Coordinates of C-alpha atoms and ligand atoms in Angstrom, one line a residue:
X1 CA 15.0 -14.0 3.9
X2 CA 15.8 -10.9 1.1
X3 CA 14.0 -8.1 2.2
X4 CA 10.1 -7.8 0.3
X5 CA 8.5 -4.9 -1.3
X6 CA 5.2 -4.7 -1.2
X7 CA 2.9 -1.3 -2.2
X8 CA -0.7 -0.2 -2.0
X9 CA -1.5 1.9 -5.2
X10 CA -3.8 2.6 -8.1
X11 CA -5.4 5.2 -9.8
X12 CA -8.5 5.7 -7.6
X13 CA -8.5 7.4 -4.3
X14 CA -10.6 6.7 -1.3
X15 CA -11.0 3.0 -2.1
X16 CA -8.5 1.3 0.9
X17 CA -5.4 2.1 -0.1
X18 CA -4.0 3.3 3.4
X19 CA -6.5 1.5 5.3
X20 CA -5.1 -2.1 3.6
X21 CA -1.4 -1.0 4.3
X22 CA -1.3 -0.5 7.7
X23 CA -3.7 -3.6 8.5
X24 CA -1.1 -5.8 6.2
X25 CA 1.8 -3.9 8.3
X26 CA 0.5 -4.8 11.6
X27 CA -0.3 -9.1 10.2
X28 CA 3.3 -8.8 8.9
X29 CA 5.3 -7.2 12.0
X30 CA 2.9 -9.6 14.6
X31 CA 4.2 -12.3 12.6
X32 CA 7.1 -11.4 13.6
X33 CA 8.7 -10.0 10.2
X34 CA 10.8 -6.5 10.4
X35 CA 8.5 -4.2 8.8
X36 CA 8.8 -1.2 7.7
X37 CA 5.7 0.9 6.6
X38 CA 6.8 3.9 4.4
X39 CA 4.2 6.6 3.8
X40 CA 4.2 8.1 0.7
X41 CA 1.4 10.5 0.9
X42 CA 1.6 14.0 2.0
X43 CA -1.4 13.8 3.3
X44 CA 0.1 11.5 5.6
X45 CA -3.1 9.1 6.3
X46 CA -1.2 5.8 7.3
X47 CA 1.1 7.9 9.8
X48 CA -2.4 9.4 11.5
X49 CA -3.9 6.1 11.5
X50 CA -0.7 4.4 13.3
X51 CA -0.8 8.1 16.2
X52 CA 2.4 8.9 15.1
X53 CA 3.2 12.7 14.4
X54 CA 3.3 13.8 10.8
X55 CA 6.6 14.9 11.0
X56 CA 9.2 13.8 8.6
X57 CA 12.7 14.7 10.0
X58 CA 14.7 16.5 7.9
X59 CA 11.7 16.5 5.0
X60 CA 11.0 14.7 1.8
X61 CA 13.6 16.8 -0.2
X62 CA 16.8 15.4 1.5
X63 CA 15.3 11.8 2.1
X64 CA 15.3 11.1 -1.7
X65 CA 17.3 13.7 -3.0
X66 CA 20.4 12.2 -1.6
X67 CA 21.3 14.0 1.7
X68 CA 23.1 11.9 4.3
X69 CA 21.5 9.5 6.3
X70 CA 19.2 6.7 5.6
X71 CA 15.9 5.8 6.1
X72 CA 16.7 4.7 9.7
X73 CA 17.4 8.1 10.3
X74 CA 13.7 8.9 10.1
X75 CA 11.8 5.8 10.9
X76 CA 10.0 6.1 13.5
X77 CA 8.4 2.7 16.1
X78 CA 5.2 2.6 16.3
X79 CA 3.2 1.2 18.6
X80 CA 3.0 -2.7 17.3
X81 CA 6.1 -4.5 18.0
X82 CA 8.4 -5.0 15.1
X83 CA 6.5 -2.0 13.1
X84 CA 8.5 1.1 11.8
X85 CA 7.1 3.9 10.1
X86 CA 8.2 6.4 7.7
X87 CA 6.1 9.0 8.9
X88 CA 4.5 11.2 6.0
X89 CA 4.1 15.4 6.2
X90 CA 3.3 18.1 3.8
X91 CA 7.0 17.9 2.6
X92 CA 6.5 14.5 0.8
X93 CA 4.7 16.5 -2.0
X94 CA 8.1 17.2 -2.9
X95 CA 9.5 13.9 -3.4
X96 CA 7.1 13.8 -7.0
X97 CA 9.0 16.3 -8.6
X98 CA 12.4 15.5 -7.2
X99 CA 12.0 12.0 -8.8
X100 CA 11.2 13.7 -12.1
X101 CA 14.2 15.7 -12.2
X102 CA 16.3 12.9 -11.6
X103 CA 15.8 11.1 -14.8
X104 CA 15.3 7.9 -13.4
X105 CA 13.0 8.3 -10.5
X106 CA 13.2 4.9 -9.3
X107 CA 17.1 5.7 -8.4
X108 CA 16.7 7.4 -5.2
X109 CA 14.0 4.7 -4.0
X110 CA 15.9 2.2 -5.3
X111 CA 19.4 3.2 -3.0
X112 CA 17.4 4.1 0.0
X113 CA 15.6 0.8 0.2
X114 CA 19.1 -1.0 -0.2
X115 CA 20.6 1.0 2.7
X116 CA 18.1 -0.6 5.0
X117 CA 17.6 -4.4 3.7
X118 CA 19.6 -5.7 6.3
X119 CA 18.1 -4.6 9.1
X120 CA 13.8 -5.5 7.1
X121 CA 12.6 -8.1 6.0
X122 CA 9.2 -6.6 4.6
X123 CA 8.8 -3.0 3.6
X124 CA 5.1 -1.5 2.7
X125 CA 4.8 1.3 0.6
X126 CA 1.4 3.5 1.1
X127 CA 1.1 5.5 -2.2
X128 CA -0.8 8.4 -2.6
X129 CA -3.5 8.3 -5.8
X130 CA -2.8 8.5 -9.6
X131 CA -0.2 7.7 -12.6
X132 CA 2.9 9.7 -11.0
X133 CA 6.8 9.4 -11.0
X134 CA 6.1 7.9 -7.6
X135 CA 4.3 5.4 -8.9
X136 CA 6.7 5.0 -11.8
X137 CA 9.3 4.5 -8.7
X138 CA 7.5 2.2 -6.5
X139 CA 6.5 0.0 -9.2
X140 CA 10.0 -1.0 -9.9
X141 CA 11.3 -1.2 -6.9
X142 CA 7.8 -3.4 -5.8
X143 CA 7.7 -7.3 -5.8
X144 CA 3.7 -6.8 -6.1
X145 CA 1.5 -3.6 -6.4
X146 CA -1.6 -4.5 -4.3
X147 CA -4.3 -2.7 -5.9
X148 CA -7.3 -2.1 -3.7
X149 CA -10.8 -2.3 -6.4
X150 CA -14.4 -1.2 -5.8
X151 CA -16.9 -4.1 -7.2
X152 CA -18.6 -1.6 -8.9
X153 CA -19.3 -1.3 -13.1
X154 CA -15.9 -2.8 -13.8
X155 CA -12.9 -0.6 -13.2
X156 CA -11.5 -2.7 -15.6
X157 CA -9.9 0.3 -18.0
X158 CA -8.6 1.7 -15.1
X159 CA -6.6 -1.4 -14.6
X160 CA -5.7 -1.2 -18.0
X161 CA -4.5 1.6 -18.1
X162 CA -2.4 0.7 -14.8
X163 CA -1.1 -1.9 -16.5
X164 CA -0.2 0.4 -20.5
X165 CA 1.1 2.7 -17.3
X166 CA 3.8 -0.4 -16.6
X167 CA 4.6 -0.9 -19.9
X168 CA 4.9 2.7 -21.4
X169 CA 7.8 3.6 -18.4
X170 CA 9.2 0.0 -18.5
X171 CA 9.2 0.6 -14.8
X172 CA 7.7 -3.2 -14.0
X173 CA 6.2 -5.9 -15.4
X174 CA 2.6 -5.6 -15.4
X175 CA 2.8 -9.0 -13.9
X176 CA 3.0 -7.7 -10.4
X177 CA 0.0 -6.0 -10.4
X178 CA -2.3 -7.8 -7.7
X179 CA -6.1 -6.3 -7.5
X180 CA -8.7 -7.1 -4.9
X181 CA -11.8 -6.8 -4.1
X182 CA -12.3 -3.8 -1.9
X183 CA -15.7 -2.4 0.6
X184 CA -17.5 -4.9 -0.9
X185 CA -20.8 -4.5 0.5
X186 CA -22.9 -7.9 -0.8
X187 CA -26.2 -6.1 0.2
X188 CA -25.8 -4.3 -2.9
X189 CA -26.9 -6.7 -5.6
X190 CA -24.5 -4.4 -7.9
X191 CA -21.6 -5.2 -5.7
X192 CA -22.1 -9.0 -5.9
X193 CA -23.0 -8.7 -9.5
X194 CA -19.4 -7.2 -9.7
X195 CA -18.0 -10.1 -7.6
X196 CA -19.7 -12.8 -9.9
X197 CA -17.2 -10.8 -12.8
X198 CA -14.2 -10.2 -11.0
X199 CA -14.4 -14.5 -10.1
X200 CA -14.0 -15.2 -13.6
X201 CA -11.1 -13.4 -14.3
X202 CA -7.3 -14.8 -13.3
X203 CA -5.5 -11.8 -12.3
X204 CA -7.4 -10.6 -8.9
X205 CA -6.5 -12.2 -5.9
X206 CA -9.2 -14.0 -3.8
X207 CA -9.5 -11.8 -0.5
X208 CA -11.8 -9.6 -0.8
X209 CA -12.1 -6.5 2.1
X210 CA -15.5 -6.1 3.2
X211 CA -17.2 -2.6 3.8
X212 CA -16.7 -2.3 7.4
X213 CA -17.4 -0.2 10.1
X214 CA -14.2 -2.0 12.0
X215 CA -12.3 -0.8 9.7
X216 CA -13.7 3.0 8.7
X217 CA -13.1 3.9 13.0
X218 CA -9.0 2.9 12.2
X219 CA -8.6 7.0 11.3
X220 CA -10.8 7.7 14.9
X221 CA -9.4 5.0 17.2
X222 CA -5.8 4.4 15.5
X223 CA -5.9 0.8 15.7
X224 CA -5.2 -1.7 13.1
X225 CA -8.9 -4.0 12.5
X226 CA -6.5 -6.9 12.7
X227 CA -5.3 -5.8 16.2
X228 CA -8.5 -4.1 17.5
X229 CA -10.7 -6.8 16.0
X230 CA -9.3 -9.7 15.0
X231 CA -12.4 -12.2 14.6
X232 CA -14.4 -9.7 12.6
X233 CA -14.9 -11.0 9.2
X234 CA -12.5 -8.2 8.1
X235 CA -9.6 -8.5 9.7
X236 CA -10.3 -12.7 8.1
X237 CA -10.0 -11.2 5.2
X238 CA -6.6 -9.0 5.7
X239 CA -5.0 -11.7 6.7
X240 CA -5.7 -13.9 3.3
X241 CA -4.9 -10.6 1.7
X242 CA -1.4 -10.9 4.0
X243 CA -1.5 -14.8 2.7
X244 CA -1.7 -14.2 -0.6
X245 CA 0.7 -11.4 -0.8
X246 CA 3.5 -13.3 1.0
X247 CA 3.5 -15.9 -1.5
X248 CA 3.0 -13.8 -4.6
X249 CA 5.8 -12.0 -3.1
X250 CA 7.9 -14.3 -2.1
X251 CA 8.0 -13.7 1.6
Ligands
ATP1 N1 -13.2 -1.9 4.2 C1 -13.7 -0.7 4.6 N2 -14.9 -0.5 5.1 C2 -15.3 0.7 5.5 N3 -14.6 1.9 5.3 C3 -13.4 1.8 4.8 C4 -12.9 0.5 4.4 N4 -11.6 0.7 3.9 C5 -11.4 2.1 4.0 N5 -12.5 2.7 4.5 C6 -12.7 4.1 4.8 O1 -12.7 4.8 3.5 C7 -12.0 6.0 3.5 C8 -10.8 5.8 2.5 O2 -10.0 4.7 2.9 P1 -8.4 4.8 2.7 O3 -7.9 6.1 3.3 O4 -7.9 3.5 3.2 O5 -8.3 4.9 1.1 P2 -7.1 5.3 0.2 O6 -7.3 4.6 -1.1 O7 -5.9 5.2 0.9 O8 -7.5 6.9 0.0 P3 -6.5 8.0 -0.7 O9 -6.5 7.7 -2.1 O10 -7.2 9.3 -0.3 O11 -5.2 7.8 0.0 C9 -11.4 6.1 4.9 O12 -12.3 7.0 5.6 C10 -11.5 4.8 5.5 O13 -11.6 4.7 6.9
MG2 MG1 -4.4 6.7 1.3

């Protein structure tokens, strides 16, 4: 199998992101898939969730701005079998403005993620918030840019904009953007409101993450819902999430 890229982003922050990345990293590498999970946020949430240290040898700067060395050189095992991490520290801020400077900012992402597709077959990027060169770089280097979505009065413009995002830096087609349902909470007659919406249209995917306490203790206990829980209704739903991503994605 060609190695698969798959990414966590969006405009929002706070909405799943991290949380959905390492859940679908732990599904894919106890399937039995090489995965990688590369953490793109300086704030380094994924690497604290998965008790690694927030220590990224070498730093962000040399990673992507072409130093020697790959990005075996600083994945790290975590604690699932078949899981590596690209762990995430303050350095990773960097990597933004490196991209920027190097006229195509997809170029660096593009080399290191070929240096290692021999040795993955699955490779999750956990993105930090907002429209960034990052972003720009992720998306065309992604085969599908999961995008986690509160059921709440529709974020449909900011979808939109995600998608006029695409087009404008002809970095992917906005074909690969996959939004679902996130902390949906169907207490809330607003939230199932939402839900009834979001059914009608074609382009979200049909997991749909349920607010969870499972899930919110991941930063606390640093265990994966799908591990730590695996028949609560949540972790269910990551893994139709992982379902539906594999064959949107091709893996
Ligand atoms: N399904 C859920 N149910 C309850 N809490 C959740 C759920 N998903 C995420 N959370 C909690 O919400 C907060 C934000 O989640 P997370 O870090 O995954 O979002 P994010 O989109 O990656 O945020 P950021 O944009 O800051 O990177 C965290 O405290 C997390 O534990
Ligand atoms: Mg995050």
């Amino acid at each position: 199998m060609a190695m698969r890229v798959v990414a966590l982003t969006g405009l929002k922050g706070g909405v799943g992101k991290t949380s959905t990345a390492v859940n679908l990293a732990a599904i894919a590498a106890s399937a039995g898939y090489r995965t990688l999970l590369w953490d793109l946020d300086p704030q380094g949430a994924a690497t604290h969730c998965l008790d690694l240290k927030p220590k990224l040898k070498g730093g962000a700067s040399r990673l992507v701005g072409g130093g020697r060395g790959g990005l075996e050189r600083v994945s790290r095992a975590s604690s699932i079998k078949h899981l590596q991490v690209v762990p995430a520290d303050a350095s990773v801020r960097e990597i933004d403005r490196v991209l920027s400077l190097s006229g195509r900012p997809s170029k660096p992402i593009r080399k290191l993620l070929a240096g290692a597709k021999d040795d993955l077959d699955v490779v999750i990027l956990d993105c930090p918030p907002g429209l960034t060169a990052v972003v720009e770089a992720v998306a065309s280097v992604s085969d599908l840019l999961l995008v986690p979505v509160l059921p709440e009065p529709l974020p449909v413009r900011a979808l939109d904009r995600f998608r006029d995002f695409l087009t404008d830096t002809r970095s992917a087609s906005p074909a690969i953007l996959a939004p679902f349902i996130s902390m949906i909470d169907r207490r809330k007659p607003l939230h199932r409101r939402t839900e009834a919406e979001i059914r009608s249209r074609t382009d979200f995917l049909g997991a749909a993450i349920p607010e969870s306490s499972s899930v919110a203790r991941l930063p606390e206990e640093q265990v994966p819902v799908v591990v730590g829980a695996p028949r609560s209704l949540a972790a269910a739903e990551y893994r139709k999430l992982w379902a539906e991503t594999a064959e949107r994605a091709g893996i």
